PDB file of C-alpha atoms in Angstrom:
ATOM      1  CA  MET A  30      -2.165 -43.883 -11.116  1.00  0.00           C
ATOM      2  CA  ASN A  31       0.909 -43.602 -13.310  1.00  0.00           C
ATOM      3  CA  GLU A  32       3.616 -40.990 -13.015  1.00  0.00           C
ATOM      4  CA  THR A  33       2.209 -38.720 -15.737  1.00  0.00           C
ATOM      5  CA  GLY A  34      -1.228 -38.796 -14.097  1.00  0.00           C
ATOM      6  CA  MET A  35       0.314 -37.805 -10.790  1.00  0.00           C
ATOM      7  CA  TYR A  36       2.104 -34.871 -12.427  1.00  0.00           C
ATOM      8  CA  VAL A  37      -1.084 -33.776 -14.175  1.00  0.00           C
ATOM      9  CA  GLY A  38      -2.723 -33.716 -10.735  1.00  0.00           C
ATOM     10  CA  ILE A  39       0.139 -31.571  -9.433  1.00  0.00           C
ATOM     11  CA  LEU A  40      -0.324 -29.156 -12.347  1.00  0.00           C
ATOM     12  CA  THR A  41      -4.040 -28.904 -11.628  1.00  0.00           C
ATOM     13  CA  ASP A  42      -3.496 -28.336  -7.907  1.00  0.00           C
ATOM     14  CA  SER A  43      -0.885 -25.673  -8.520  1.00  0.00           C
ATOM     15  CA  LEU A  44      -3.231 -23.802 -10.865  1.00  0.00           C
ATOM     16  CA  LYS A  45      -6.009 -23.957  -8.280  1.00  0.00           C
ATOM     17  CA  ARG A  46      -3.683 -22.478  -5.658  1.00  0.00           C
ATOM     18  CA  LYS A  47      -2.571 -19.817  -8.113  1.00  0.00           C
ATOM     19  CA  LYS A  48      -6.183 -18.880  -8.806  1.00  0.00           C
ATOM     20  CA  ALA A  49      -6.894 -18.640  -5.078  1.00  0.00           C
ATOM     21  CA  TYR A  50      -3.891 -16.322  -4.661  1.00  0.00           C
ATOM     22  CA  LEU A  51      -5.045 -14.223  -7.610  1.00  0.00           C
ATOM     23  CA  ASP A  52      -8.522 -13.967  -6.083  1.00  0.00           C
ATOM     24  CA  GLU A  53      -6.980 -12.724  -2.844  1.00  0.00           C
ATOM     25  CA  ILE A  54      -4.807 -10.227  -4.733  1.00  0.00           C
ATOM     26  CA  ALA A  55      -7.909  -8.936  -6.521  1.00  0.00           C
ATOM     27  CA  GLU A  56      -9.664  -8.419  -3.181  1.00  0.00           C
ATOM     28  CA  LEU A  57      -6.642  -6.634  -1.733  1.00  0.00           C
ATOM     29  CA  THR A  58      -6.452  -4.440  -4.837  1.00  0.00           C
ATOM     30  CA  LYS A  59     -10.117  -3.515  -4.408  1.00  0.00           C
ATOM     31  CA  LYS A  60      -9.398  -2.685  -0.775  1.00  0.00           C
ATOM     32  CA  GLN A  61      -6.509  -0.484  -1.886  1.00  0.00           C
ATOM     33  CA  GLY A  62      -8.896   1.313  -4.229  1.00  0.00           C
ATOM     34  CA  GLU A  63     -11.264   1.948  -1.337  1.00  0.00           C
ATOM     35  CA  LEU A  64      -8.397   3.238   0.804  1.00  0.00           C
ATOM     36  CA  ALA A  65      -7.262   5.537  -2.001  1.00  0.00           C
ATOM     37  CA  ALA A  66     -10.798   6.876  -2.478  1.00  0.00           C
ATOM     38  CA  ALA A  67     -11.340   7.541   1.240  1.00  0.00           C
ATOM     39  CA  ASP A  68     -11.437  11.097   2.539  1.00  0.00           C
ATOM     40  CA  LYS A  69      -8.339  10.520   4.657  1.00  0.00           C
ATOM     41  CA  PHE A  70      -5.649   8.302   3.180  1.00  0.00           C
ATOM     42  CA  ASP A  71      -4.575   5.584   5.640  1.00  0.00           C
ATOM     43  CA  GLU A  72      -0.932   4.947   4.771  1.00  0.00           C
ATOM     44  CA  GLU A  73      -0.520   2.160   7.322  1.00  0.00           C
ATOM     45  CA  ALA A  74      -3.472   0.117   6.062  1.00  0.00           C
ATOM     46  CA  PHE A  75      -2.382   0.702   2.482  1.00  0.00           C
ATOM     47  CA  GLY A  76       1.147  -0.458   3.330  1.00  0.00           C
ATOM     48  CA  GLU A  77      -0.209  -3.621   4.944  1.00  0.00           C
ATOM     49  CA  THR A  78      -2.129  -4.497   1.771  1.00  0.00           C
ATOM     50  CA  VAL A  79       1.003  -3.888  -0.305  1.00  0.00           C
ATOM     51  CA  ASP A  80       3.022  -6.188   1.956  1.00  0.00           C
ATOM     52  CA  ARG A  81       0.384  -8.925   1.777  1.00  0.00           C
ATOM     53  CA  LYS A  82       0.183  -8.616  -2.008  1.00  0.00           C
ATOM     54  CA  GLU A  83       3.964  -8.884  -2.252  1.00  0.00           C
ATOM     55  CA  THR A  84       3.862 -12.166  -0.330  1.00  0.00           C
ATOM     56  CA  LEU A  85       1.107 -13.512  -2.574  1.00  0.00           C
ATOM     57  CA  ILE A  86       2.948 -12.460  -5.721  1.00  0.00           C
ATOM     58  CA  ASN A  87       6.077 -14.251  -4.511  1.00  0.00           C
ATOM     59  CA  ASN A  88       3.972 -17.373  -3.894  1.00  0.00           C
ATOM     60  CA  ILE A  89       2.540 -17.140  -7.407  1.00  0.00           C
ATOM     61  CA  ASN A  90       6.029 -16.801  -8.871  1.00  0.00           C
ATOM     62  CA  GLU A  91       7.096 -19.962  -7.037  1.00  0.00           C
ATOM     63  CA  ILE A  92       4.011 -21.787  -8.294  1.00  0.00           C
ATOM     64  CA  ASP A  93       4.782 -20.668 -11.856  1.00  0.00           C
ATOM     65  CA  LYS A  94       8.352 -21.948 -11.598  1.00  0.00           C
ATOM     66  CA  GLY A  95       7.128 -25.292 -10.266  1.00  0.00           C
ATOM     67  CA  PHE A  96       4.414 -25.531 -12.904  1.00  0.00           C
ATOM     68  CA  THR A  97       6.908 -24.905 -15.698  1.00  0.00           C
ATOM     69  CA  SER A  98       9.323 -27.438 -14.254  1.00  0.00           C
ATOM     70  CA  VAL A  99       6.678 -30.148 -13.951  1.00  0.00           C
ATOM     71  CA  TYR A 100       5.171 -29.402 -17.350  1.00  0.00           C
ATOM     72  CA  ASP A 101       8.582 -29.551 -19.035  1.00  0.00           C
ATOM     73  CA  ARG A 102       9.151 -32.916 -17.377  1.00  0.00           C
ATOM     74  CA  ILE A 103       5.920 -34.503 -18.648  1.00  0.00           C
ATOM     75  CA  ARG A 104       5.333 -32.611 -21.875  1.00  0.00           C
ATOM     76  CA  GLY A 105       6.488 -35.439 -24.122  1.00  0.00           C
ATOM     77  CA  ASN A 106       4.325 -38.018 -22.320  1.00  0.00           C
ATOM     78  CA  LEU A 107       1.294 -35.721 -22.478  1.00  0.00           C
ATOM     79  CA  LEU A 108       1.660 -35.262 -26.207  1.00  0.00           C
ATOM     80  CA  GLU A 109       1.934 -39.016 -26.696  1.00  0.00           C
ATOM     81  CA  GLU A 110      -0.989 -39.819 -24.357  1.00  0.00           C
ATOM     82  CA  LYS A 111      -3.144 -36.784 -25.150  1.00  0.00           C
ATOM     83  CA  GLU A 112      -6.358 -38.821 -25.374  1.00  0.00           C
ATOM     84  CA  ASN A 113      -5.824 -40.429 -21.949  1.00  0.00           C
ATOM     85  CA  TYR A 114      -5.706 -37.021 -20.253  1.00  0.00           C
ATOM     86  CA  LYS A 115      -8.205 -35.155 -22.402  1.00  0.00           C
ATOM     87  CA  THR A 116     -10.484 -34.197 -19.480  1.00  0.00           C
ATOM     88  CA  GLU A 117      -7.610 -33.187 -17.225  1.00  0.00           C
ATOM     89  CA  LEU A 118      -6.023 -31.106 -19.981  1.00  0.00           C
ATOM     90  CA  LYS A 119      -9.310 -29.281 -20.617  1.00  0.00           C
ATOM     91  CA  ASN A 120      -9.545 -28.608 -16.885  1.00  0.00           C
ATOM     92  CA  ILE A 121      -5.983 -27.284 -16.882  1.00  0.00           C
ATOM     93  CA  GLN A 122      -6.758 -25.065 -19.877  1.00  0.00           C
ATOM     94  CA  ALA A 123      -9.860 -23.715 -18.139  1.00  0.00           C
ATOM     95  CA  LEU A 124      -7.837 -22.956 -15.011  1.00  0.00           C
ATOM     96  CA  ILE A 125      -5.159 -21.203 -17.077  1.00  0.00           C
ATOM     97  CA  ASN A 126      -7.821 -19.095 -18.817  1.00  0.00           C
ATOM     98  CA  SER A 127      -9.392 -18.294 -15.464  1.00  0.00           C
ATOM     99  CA  CYS A 128      -6.015 -17.191 -14.083  1.00  0.00           C
ATOM    100  CA  MET A 129      -5.399 -15.044 -17.140  1.00  0.00           C
ATOM    101  CA  ASP A 130      -8.823 -13.405 -16.799  1.00  0.00           C
ATOM    102  CA  LYS A 131      -8.201 -12.725 -13.120  1.00  0.00           C
ATOM    103  CA  GLY A 132      -4.795 -11.284 -13.995  1.00  0.00           C
ATOM    104  CA  SER A 133      -6.425  -8.922 -16.513  1.00  0.00           C
ATOM    105  CA  GLU A 134      -9.004  -7.877 -13.918  1.00  0.00           C
ATOM    106  CA  ILE A 135      -6.211  -7.128 -11.446  1.00  0.00           C
ATOM    107  CA  GLU A 136      -4.364  -5.054 -14.055  1.00  0.00           C
ATOM    108  CA  VAL A 137      -7.462  -2.899 -14.608  1.00  0.00           C
ATOM    109  CA  LEU A 138      -7.917  -2.437 -10.854  1.00  0.00           C
ATOM    110  CA  GLU A 139      -4.229  -1.574 -10.430  1.00  0.00           C
ATOM    111  CA  GLU A 140      -4.441   1.064 -13.171  1.00  0.00           C
ATOM    112  CA  ARG A 141      -7.448   2.682 -11.483  1.00  0.00           C
ATOM    113  CA  ASN A 142      -5.611   2.656  -8.166  1.00  0.00           C
ATOM    114  CA  ARG A 143      -2.522   4.149  -9.773  1.00  0.00           C
ATOM    115  CA  GLN A 144      -4.570   7.052 -11.091  1.00  0.00           C
ATOM    116  CA  LYS A 145      -6.187   7.618  -7.681  1.00  0.00           C
ATOM    117  CA  LEU A 146      -2.819   7.482  -5.943  1.00  0.00           C
ATOM    118  CA  GLU A 147      -1.284   9.928  -8.402  1.00  0.00           C
ATOM    119  CA  GLY A 148      -4.064  12.347  -7.485  1.00  0.00           C
ATOM    120  CA  ILE A 149      -3.409  11.845  -3.776  1.00  0.00           C
ATOM    121  CA  PHE A 150       0.333  12.305  -4.206  1.00  0.00           C
ATOM    122  CA  ALA A 151      -0.162  15.390  -6.370  1.00  0.00           C
ATOM    123  CA  SER A 152      -2.343  17.013  -3.714  1.00  0.00           C
ATOM    124  CA  GLU A 153       0.193  16.041  -1.021  1.00  0.00           C
ATOM    125  CA  ARG A 154       3.012  17.583  -3.056  1.00  0.00           C
ATOM    126  CA  LYS A 155       0.920  20.719  -3.564  1.00  0.00           C
ATOM    127  CA  SER A 156       0.205  20.885   0.158  1.00  0.00           C
ATOM    128  CA  LEU A 157       3.892  20.413   0.994  1.00  0.00           C
ATOM    129  CA  ARG A 158       4.842  23.078  -1.535  1.00  0.00           C
ATOM    130  CA  GLN A 159       2.362  25.476   0.063  1.00  0.00           C
ATOM    131  CA  VAL A 160       3.756  24.761   3.521  1.00  0.00           C
ATOM    132  CA  LYS A 161       7.288  25.290   2.234  1.00  0.00           C
ATOM    133  CA  ASN A 162       6.287  28.569   0.575  1.00  0.00           C
ATOM    134  CA  SER A 163       4.498  29.708   3.731  1.00  0.00           C
ATOM    135  CA  ARG A 164       7.585  28.952   5.817  1.00  0.00           C
ATOM    136  CA  SER A 165       9.787  30.758   3.349  1.00  0.00           C
ATOM    137  CA  ILE A 166       7.540  33.809   3.384  1.00  0.00           C
ATOM    138  CA  ALA A 167       7.351  33.731   7.172  1.00  0.00           C
ATOM    139  CA  ASN A 168      11.156  33.463   7.438  1.00  0.00           C
ATOM    140  CA  LYS A 169      11.595  36.400   5.055  1.00  0.00           C
ATOM    141  CA  TYR A 170       9.079  38.406   7.040  1.00  0.00           C
ATOM    142  CA  TYR A 171      10.809  37.673  10.332  1.00  0.00           C
ATOM    143  CA  LYS A 172      14.206  38.534   8.862  1.00  0.00           C
ATOM    144  CA  THR A 173      12.861  41.744   7.428  1.00  0.00           C
ATOM    145  CA  MET A 174      11.197  42.650  10.671  1.00  0.00           C
ATOM    146  CA  ALA A 175      14.296  41.781  12.661  1.00  0.00           C
ATOM    147  CA  ASN A 176      16.473  43.832  10.355  1.00  0.00           C
ATOM    148  CA  GLY A 177      13.979  46.663  10.453  1.00  0.00           C
ATOM    149  CA  MET A 178      13.896  46.656  14.227  1.00  0.00           C
ATOM    150  CA  VAL A 179      17.669  46.745  14.469  1.00  0.00           C
ATOM    151  CA  ASN A 180      17.841  49.619  12.053  1.00  0.00           C
ATOM    152  CA  ASP A 181      15.072  51.478  13.850  1.00  0.00           C
ATOM    153  CA  ALA A 182      16.825  50.968  17.173  1.00  0.00           C
ATOM    154  CA  MET A 183      20.045  52.263  15.711  1.00  0.00           C
ATOM    155  CA  LEU A 184      18.214  55.299  14.377  1.00  0.00           C
ATOM    156  CA  TYR A 185      16.737  56.060  17.759  1.00  0.00           C
ATOM    157  CA  ASP A 186      20.083  55.733  19.431  1.00  0.00           C
ATOM    158  CA  ARG A 187      21.730  58.072  16.970  1.00  0.00           C
ATOM    159  CA  LYS A 188      19.035  60.703  17.240  1.00  0.00           C
ATOM    160  CA  LYS A 189      19.444  61.030  20.986  1.00  0.00           C
TER     161      LYS A 189
END
């Protein structure tokens, strides 16, 4: 196998790995959607999925850099020998399309999750606001009662 053929194989392998990572990201995104839709939001499990997705995204970015580097290196040879690598190039194109489709699917899932999470965060903020208001009201009540008691005690002392 010549050098260009070896590089075409590397491009194909890197796209297959990228697709596998994208598949795993899609599964993790679905899991995040399930966690967001659950009655009780599990922050720890959600955080673990975010961490795992971050690792996978970093791996994909490295694959993309390597793919671009290798493709730039052999681009001229591929254009000259297009007929020799026709099957491999179609395979690469199919893998690229598959990765793009998976990326679009992930974007849709992420948008749904974002909307669910905004709802969760809004209800949490509302709950926190209610707790804060309740505390404020309770503090005012206690202050009022404490001030009232002091004044009442002073009145009793003066009347004697």
